[in-house]
PDB file of C-alpha atoms in Angstrom:
ATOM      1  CA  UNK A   1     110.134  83.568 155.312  1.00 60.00           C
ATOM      2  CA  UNK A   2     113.607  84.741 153.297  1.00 60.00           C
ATOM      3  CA  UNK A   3     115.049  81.442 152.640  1.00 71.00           C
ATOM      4  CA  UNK A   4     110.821  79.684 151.511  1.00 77.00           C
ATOM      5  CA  UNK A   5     110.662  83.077 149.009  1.00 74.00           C
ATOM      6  CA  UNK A   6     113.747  81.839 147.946  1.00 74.00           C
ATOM      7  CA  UNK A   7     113.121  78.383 147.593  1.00 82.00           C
ATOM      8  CA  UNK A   8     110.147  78.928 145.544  1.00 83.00           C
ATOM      9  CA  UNK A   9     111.340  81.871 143.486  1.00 78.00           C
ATOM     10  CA  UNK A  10     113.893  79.930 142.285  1.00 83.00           C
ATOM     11  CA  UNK A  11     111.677  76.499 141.655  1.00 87.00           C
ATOM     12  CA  UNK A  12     109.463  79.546 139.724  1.00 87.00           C
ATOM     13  CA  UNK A  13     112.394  80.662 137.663  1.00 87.00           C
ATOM     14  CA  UNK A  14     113.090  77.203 136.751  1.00 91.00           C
ATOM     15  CA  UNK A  15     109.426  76.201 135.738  1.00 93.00           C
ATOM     16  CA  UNK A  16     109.191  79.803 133.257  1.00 91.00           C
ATOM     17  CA  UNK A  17     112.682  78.653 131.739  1.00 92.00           C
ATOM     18  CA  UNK A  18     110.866  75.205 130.394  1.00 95.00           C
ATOM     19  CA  UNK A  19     107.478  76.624 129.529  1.00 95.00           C
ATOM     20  CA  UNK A  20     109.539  79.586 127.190  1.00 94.00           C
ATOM     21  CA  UNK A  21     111.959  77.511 125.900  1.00 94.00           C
ATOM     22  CA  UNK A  22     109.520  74.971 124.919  1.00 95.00           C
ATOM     23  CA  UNK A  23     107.026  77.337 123.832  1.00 96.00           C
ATOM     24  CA  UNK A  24     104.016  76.229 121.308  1.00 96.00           C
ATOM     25  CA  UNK A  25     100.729  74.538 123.194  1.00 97.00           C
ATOM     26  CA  UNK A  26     102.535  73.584 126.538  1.00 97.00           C
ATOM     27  CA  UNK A  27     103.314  77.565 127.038  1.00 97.00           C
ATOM     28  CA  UNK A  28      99.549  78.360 125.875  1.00 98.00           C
ATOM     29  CA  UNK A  29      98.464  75.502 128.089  1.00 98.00           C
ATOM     30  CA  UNK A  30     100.333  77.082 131.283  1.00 97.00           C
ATOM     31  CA  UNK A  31      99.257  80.581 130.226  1.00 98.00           C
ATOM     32  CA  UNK A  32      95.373  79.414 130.393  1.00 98.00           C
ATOM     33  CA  UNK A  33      95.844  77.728 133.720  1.00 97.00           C
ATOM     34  CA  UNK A  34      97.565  80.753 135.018  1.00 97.00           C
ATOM     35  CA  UNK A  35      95.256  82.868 133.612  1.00 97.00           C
ATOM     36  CA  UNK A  36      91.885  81.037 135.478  1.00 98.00           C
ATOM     37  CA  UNK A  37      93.972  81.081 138.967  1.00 97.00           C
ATOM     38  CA  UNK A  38      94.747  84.810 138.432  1.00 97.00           C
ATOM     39  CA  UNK A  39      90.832  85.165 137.371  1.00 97.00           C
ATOM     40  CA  UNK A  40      89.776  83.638 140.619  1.00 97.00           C
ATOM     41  CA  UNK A  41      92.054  85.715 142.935  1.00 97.00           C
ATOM     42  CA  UNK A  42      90.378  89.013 141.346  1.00 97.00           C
ATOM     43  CA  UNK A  43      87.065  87.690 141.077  1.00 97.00           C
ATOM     44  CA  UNK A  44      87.647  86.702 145.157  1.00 96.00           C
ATOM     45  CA  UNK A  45      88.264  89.959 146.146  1.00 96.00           C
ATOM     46  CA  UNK A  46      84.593  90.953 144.593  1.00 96.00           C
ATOM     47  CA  UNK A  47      82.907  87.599 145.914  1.00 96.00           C
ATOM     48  CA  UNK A  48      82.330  86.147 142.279  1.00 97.00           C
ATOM     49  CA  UNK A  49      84.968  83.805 142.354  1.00 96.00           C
ATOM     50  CA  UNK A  50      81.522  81.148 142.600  1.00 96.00           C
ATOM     51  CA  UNK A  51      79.100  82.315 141.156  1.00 96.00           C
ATOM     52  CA  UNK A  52      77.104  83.554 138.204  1.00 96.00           C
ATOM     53  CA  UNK A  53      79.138  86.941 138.021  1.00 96.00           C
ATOM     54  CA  UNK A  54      81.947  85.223 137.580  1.00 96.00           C
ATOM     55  CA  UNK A  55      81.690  82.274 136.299  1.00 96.00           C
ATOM     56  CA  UNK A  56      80.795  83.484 132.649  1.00 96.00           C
ATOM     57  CA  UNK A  57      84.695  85.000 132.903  1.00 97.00           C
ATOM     58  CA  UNK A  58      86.224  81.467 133.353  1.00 98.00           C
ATOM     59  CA  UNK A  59      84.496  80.294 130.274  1.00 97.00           C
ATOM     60  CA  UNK A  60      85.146  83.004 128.146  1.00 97.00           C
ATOM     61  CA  UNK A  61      89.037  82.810 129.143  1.00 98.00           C
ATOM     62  CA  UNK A  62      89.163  79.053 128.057  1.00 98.00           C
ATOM     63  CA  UNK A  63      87.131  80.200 124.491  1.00 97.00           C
ATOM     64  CA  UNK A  64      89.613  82.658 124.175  1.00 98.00           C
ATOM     65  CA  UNK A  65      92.812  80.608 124.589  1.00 98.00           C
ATOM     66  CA  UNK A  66      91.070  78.086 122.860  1.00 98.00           C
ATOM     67  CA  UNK A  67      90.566  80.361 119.690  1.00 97.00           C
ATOM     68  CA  UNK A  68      94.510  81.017 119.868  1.00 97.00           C
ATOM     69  CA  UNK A  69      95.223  77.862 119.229  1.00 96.00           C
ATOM     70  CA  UNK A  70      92.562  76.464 116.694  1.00 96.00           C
ATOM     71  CA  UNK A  71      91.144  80.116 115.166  1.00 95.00           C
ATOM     72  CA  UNK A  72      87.863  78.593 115.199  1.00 94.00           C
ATOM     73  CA  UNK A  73      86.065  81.912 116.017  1.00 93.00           C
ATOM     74  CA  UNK A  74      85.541  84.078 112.692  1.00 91.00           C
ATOM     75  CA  UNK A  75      86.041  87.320 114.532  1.00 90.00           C
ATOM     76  CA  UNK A  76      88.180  87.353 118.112  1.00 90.00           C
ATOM     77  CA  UNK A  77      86.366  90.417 119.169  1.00 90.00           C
ATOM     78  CA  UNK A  78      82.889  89.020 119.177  1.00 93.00           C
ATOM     79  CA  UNK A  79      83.590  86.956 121.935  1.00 95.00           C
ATOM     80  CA  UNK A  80      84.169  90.008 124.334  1.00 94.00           C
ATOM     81  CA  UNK A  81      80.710  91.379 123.230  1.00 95.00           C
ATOM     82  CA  UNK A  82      78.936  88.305 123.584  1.00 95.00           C
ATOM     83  CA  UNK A  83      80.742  88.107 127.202  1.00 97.00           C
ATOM     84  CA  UNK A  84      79.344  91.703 127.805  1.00 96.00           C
ATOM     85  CA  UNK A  85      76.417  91.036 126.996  1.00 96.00           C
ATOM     86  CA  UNK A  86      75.958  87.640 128.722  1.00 96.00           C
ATOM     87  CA  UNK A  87      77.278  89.683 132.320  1.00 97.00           C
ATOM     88  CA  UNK A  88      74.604  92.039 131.831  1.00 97.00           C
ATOM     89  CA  UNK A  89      71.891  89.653 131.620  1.00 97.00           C
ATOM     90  CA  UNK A  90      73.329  88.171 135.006  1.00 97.00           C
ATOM     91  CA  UNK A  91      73.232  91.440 136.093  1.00 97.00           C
ATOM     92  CA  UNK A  92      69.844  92.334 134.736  1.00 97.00           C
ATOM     93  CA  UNK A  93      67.746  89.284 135.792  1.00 96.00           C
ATOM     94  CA  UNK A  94      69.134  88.770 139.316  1.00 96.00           C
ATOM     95  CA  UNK A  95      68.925  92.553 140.044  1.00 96.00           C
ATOM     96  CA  UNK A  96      70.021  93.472 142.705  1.00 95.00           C
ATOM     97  CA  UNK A  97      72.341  90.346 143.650  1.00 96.00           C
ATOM     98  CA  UNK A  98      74.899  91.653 142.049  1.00 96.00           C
ATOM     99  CA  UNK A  99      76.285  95.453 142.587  1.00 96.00           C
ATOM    100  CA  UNK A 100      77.293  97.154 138.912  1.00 96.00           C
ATOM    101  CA  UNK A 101      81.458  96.579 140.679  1.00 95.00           C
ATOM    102  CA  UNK A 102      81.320  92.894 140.422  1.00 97.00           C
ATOM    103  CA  UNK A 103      79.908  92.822 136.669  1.00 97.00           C
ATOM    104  CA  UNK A 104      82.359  95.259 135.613  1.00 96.00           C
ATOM    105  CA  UNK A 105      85.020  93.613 137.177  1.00 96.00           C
ATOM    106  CA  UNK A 106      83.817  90.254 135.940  1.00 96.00           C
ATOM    107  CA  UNK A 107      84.207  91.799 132.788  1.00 96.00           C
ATOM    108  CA  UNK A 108      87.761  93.596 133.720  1.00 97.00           C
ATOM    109  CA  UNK A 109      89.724  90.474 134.507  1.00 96.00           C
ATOM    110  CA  UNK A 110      89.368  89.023 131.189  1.00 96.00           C
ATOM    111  CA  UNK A 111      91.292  91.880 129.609  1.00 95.00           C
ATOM    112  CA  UNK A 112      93.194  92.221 132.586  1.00 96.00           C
ATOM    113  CA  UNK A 113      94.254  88.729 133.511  1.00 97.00           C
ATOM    114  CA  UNK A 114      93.974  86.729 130.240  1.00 97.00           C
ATOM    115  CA  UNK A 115      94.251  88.649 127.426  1.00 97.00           C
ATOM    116  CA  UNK A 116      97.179  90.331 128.779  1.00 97.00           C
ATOM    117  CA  UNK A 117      98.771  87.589 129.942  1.00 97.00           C
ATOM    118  CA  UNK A 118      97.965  85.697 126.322  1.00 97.00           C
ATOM    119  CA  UNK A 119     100.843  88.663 125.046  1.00 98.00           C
ATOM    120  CA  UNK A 120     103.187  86.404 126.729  1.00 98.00           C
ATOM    121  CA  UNK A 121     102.430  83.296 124.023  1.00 98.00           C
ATOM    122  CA  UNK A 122     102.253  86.230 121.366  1.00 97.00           C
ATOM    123  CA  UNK A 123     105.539  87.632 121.731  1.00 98.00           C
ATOM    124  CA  UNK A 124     106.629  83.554 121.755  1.00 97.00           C
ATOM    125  CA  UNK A 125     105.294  83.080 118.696  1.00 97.00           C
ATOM    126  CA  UNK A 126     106.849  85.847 116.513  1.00 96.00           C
ATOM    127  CA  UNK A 127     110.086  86.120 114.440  1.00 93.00           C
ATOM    128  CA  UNK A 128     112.717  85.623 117.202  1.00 95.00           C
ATOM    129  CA  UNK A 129     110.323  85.232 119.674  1.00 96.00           C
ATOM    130  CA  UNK A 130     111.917  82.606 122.032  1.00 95.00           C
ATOM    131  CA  UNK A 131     114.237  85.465 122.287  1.00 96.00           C
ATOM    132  CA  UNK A 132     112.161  88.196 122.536  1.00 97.00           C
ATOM    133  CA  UNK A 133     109.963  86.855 124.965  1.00 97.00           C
ATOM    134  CA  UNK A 134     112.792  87.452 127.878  1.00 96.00           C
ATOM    135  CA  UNK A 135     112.297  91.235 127.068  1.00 96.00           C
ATOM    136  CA  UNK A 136     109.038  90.617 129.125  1.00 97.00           C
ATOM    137  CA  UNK A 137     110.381  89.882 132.058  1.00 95.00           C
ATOM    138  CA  UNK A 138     113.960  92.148 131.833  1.00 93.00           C
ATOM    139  CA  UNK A 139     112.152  94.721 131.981  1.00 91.00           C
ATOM    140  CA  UNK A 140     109.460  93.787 134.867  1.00 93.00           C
ATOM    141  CA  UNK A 141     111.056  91.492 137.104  1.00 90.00           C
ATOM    142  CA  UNK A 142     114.667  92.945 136.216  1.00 90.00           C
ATOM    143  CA  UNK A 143     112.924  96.718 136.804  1.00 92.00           C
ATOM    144  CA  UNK A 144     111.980  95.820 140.127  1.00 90.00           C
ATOM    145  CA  UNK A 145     115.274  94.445 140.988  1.00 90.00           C
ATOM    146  CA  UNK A 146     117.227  97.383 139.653  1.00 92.00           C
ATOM    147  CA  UNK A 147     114.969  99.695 140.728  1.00 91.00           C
ATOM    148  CA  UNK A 148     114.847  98.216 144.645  1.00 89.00           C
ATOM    149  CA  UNK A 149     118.711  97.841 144.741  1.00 92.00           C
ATOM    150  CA  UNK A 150     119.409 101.660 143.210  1.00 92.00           C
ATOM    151  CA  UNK A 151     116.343 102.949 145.944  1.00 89.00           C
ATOM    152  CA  UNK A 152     118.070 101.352 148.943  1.00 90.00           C
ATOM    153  CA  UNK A 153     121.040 103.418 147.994  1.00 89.00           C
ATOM    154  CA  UNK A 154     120.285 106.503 146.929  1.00 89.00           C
ATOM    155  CA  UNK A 155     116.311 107.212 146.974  1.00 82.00           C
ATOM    156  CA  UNK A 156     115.510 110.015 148.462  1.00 85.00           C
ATOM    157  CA  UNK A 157     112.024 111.494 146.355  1.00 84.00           C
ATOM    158  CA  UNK A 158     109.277 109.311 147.438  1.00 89.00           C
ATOM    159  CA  UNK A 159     107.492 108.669 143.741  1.00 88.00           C
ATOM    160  CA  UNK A 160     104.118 107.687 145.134  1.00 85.00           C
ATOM    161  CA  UNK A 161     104.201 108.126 149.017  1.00 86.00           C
ATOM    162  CA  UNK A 162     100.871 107.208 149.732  1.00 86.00           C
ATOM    163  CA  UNK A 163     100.515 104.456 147.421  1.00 86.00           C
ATOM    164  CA  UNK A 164     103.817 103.059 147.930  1.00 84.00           C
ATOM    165  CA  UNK A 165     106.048 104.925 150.369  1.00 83.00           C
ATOM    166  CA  UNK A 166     109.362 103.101 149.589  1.00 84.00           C
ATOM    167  CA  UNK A 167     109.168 103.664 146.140  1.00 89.00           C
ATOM    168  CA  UNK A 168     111.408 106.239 144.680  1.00 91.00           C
ATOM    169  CA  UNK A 169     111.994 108.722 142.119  1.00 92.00           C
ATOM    170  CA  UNK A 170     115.528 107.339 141.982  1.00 92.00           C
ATOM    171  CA  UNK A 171     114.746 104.238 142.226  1.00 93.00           C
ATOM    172  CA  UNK A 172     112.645 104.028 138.915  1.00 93.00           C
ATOM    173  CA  UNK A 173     115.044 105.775 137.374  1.00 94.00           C
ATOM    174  CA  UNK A 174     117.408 103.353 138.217  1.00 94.00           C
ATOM    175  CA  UNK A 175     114.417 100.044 137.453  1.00 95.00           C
ATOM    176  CA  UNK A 176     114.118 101.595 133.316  1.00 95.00           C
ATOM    177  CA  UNK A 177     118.226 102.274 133.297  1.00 96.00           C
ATOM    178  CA  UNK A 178     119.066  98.958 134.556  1.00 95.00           C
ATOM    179  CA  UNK A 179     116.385  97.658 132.136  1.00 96.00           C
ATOM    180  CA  UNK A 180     118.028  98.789 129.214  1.00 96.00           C
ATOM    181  CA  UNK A 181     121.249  98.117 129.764  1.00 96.00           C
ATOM    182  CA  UNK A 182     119.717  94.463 130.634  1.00 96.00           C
ATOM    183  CA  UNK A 183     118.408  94.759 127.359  1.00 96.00           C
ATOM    184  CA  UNK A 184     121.743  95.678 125.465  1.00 96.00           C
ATOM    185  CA  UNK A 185     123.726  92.957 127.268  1.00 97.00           C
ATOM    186  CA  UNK A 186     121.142  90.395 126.515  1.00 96.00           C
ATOM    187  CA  UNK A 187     121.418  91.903 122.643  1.00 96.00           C
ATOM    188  CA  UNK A 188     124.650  91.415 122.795  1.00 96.00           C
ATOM    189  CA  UNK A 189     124.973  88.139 124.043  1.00 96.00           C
ATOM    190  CA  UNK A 190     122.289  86.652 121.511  1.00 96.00           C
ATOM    191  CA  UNK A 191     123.417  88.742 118.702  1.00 95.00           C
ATOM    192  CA  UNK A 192     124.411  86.106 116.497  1.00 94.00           C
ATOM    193  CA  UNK A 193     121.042  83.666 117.045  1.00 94.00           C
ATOM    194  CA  UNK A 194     119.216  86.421 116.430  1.00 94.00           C
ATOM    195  CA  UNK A 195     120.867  88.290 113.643  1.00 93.00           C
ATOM    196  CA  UNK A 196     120.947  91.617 115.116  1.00 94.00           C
ATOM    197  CA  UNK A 197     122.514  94.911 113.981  1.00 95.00           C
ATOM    198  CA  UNK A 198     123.351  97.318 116.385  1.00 95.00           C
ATOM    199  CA  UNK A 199     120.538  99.374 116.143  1.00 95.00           C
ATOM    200  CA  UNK A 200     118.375  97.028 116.678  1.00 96.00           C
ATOM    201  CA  UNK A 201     119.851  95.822 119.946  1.00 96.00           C
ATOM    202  CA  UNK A 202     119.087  99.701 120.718  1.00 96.00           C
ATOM    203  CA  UNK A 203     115.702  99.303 120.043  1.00 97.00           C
ATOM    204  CA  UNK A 204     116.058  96.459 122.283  1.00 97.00           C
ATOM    205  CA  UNK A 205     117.073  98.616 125.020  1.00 97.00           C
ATOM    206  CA  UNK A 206     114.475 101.515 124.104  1.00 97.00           C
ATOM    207  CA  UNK A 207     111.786  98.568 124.156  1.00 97.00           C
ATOM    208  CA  UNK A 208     112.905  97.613 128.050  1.00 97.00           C
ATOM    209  CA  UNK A 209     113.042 101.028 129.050  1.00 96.00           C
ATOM    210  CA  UNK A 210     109.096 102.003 128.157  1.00 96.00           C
ATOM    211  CA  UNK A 211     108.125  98.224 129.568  1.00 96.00           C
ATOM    212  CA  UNK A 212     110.242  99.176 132.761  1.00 96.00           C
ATOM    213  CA  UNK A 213     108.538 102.915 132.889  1.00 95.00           C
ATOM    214  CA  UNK A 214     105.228 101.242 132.420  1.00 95.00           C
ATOM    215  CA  UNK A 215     105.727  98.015 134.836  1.00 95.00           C
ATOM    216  CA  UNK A 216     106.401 100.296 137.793  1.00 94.00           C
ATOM    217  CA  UNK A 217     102.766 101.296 136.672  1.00 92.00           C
ATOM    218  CA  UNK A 218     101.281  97.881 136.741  1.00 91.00           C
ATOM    219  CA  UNK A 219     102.899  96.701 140.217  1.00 91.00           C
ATOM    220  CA  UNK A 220     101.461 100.275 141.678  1.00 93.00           C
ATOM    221  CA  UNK A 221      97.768  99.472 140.059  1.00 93.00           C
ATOM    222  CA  UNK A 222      98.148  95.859 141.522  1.00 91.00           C
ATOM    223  CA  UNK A 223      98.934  97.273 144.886  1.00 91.00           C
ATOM    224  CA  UNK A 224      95.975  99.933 144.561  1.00 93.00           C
ATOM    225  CA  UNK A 225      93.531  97.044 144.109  1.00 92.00           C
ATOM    226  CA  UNK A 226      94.684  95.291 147.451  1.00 92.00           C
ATOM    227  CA  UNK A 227      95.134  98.659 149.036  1.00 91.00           C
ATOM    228  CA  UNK A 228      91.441  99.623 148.330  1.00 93.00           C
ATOM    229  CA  UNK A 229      90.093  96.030 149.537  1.00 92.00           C
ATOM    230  CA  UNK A 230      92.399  96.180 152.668  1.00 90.00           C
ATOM    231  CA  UNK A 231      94.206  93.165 151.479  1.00 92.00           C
ATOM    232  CA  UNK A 232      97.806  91.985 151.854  1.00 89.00           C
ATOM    233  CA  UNK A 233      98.460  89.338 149.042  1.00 90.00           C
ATOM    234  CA  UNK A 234      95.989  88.345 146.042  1.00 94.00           C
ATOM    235  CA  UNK A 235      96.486  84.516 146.825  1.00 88.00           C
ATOM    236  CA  UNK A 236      98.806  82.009 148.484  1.00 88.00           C
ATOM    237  CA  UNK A 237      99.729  79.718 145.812  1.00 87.00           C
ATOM    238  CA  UNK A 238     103.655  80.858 145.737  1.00 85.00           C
ATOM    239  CA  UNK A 239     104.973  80.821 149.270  1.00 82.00           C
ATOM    240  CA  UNK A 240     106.674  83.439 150.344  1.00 77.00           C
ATOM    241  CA  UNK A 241     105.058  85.734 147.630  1.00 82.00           C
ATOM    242  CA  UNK A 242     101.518  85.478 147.475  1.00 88.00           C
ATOM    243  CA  UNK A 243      99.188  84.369 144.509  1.00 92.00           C
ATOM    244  CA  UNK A 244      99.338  84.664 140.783  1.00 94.00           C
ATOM    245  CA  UNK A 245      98.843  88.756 140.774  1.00 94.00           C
ATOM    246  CA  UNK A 246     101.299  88.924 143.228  1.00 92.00           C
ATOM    247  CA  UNK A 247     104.089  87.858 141.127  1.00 90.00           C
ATOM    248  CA  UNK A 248     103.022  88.965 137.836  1.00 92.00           C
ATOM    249  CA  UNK A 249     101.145  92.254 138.314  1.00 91.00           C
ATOM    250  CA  UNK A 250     104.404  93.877 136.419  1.00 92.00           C
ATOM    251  CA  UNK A 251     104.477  90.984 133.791  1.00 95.00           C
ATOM    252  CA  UNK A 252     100.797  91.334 133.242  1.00 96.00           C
ATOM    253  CA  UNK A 253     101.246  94.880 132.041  1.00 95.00           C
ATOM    254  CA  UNK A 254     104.244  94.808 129.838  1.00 96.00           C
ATOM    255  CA  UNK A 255     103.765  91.889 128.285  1.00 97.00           C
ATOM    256  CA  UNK A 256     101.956  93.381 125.707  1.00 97.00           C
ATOM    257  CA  UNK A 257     103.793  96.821 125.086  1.00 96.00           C
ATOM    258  CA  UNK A 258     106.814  94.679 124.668  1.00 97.00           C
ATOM    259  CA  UNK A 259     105.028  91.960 122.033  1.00 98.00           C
ATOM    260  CA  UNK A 260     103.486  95.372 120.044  1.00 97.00           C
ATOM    261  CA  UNK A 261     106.746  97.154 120.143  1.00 97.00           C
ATOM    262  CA  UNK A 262     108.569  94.055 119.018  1.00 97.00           C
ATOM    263  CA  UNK A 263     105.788  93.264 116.370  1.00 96.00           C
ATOM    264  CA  UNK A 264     105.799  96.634 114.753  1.00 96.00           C
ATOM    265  CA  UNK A 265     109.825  97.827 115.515  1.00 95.00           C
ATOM    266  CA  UNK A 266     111.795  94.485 115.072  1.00 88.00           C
TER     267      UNK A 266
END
């Protein structure tokens, strides 16, 4: 099980290096896909995945990236009511098929899932961005790392024990440290392609730190979900690590607090 995790965590890493350094419509392209297979795994654990509940989600995620790339809609918002309104009609005329759960979490795994996950393409596409865009995952995947290898040694303050009973106080202290200083070394090293003065490689830092803080957030809600369903893994696409929401619950989360924060402080 170690060496197929791995195998394909590695094969994983190499496949996000050549969507974010490429960027543009291949990256919004992979985002949608992802986005759909991440859709389903939710929508499976409320038995819409099929049908009318949530199938209305699937289409509005492929308007929606859609719309990102050809701004064909005249206001981006209007699609989420008309979504809203089109799940409550499902809901409405094949009463009682559907419990209220399923059309509200229909409705939750667009915002969820793709618009979330669309921050990804969003921090891409600003000044800097196929620089900035590594912020995303410093400070969720780079979190977890720090934060696991700085628990092993000295946690000792479970941070949510039922939830999570390896996690640690001291361990998320370490996940947003290690996140910043990920974030000034990283600063540092693409200082010059980037143009950087020194405080702004600190706002670098201060930008990984509240992603870090707020992925440990994300992974717990992830686990929550599967916790309350009595599941183990969302999916079993990525061997050795389970589906979609498995590997990106942090990413999900802090993708947009880091394209904001970049948008409005860089």
């Amino acid at each position: 099980m170690f060496k197929t995790r791995v195998i394909s965590g590695a094969v994983l890493i190499v496949i996000l290096l050549l969507l974010l350094i490429t960027g543009g419509d291949i990256l919004l392209a992979a985002l949608g896909v992802i986005s759909l297979i991440g859709m389903y795994e939710l929508y499976k654990i409320f038995h819409i995945e099929k049908n009318a509940a949530g199938i209305p989600g699937y289409l509005a995620a492929v308007v929606y990236y859609l719309d990102l790339r050809f701004s064909f809609l005249p206001d981006r918002e209007m699609l989420f009511f008309i979504f809203l309104i089109l799940l409550l009609f499902v809901f409405v005329f094949s009463y009682p098929k559907y419990h209220a759960s399923q059309i509200l979490a229909g409705f939750f795994a667009l915002f969820y899932v793709a618009l979330m996950l669309s921050c990804i393409y969003g921090t891409r596409m600003l000044d800097h961005g196929k620089y900035l865009v590594w912020l995303i995952f410093i400070c969720s995947w780079g979190c977890d790392t720090c934060a696991y290898c700085v628990g092993m040694l000295f946690g000792k303050h479970k941070m949510a024990p039922v939830l999570s009973p390896k996690k640690s106080v001291e361990g998320a202290v370490g996940g947003v440290a290690g996140s910043a200083a990920l974030a000034v070394i990283f600063g540092f090293v693409f200082r010059s392609q980037m143009q950087f003065e020194i405080f702004q490689i600190v706002i670098l830092a201060g930008i990984c730190a509240v992603g870090a803080l707020i992925s440990m957030v994300g992974d717990l809600a992830a686990s929550a979900i599967k916790r309350n369903y009595e599941i183990k893994d969302y999916g079993k696409l990525i061997p050795g690590h389970g589906g979609i929401l498995d590997r990106f619950d942090s990413v999900i989360i802090t993708a947009p607090i880091v394209f904001y924060l970049s948008a409005y402080l860089l």
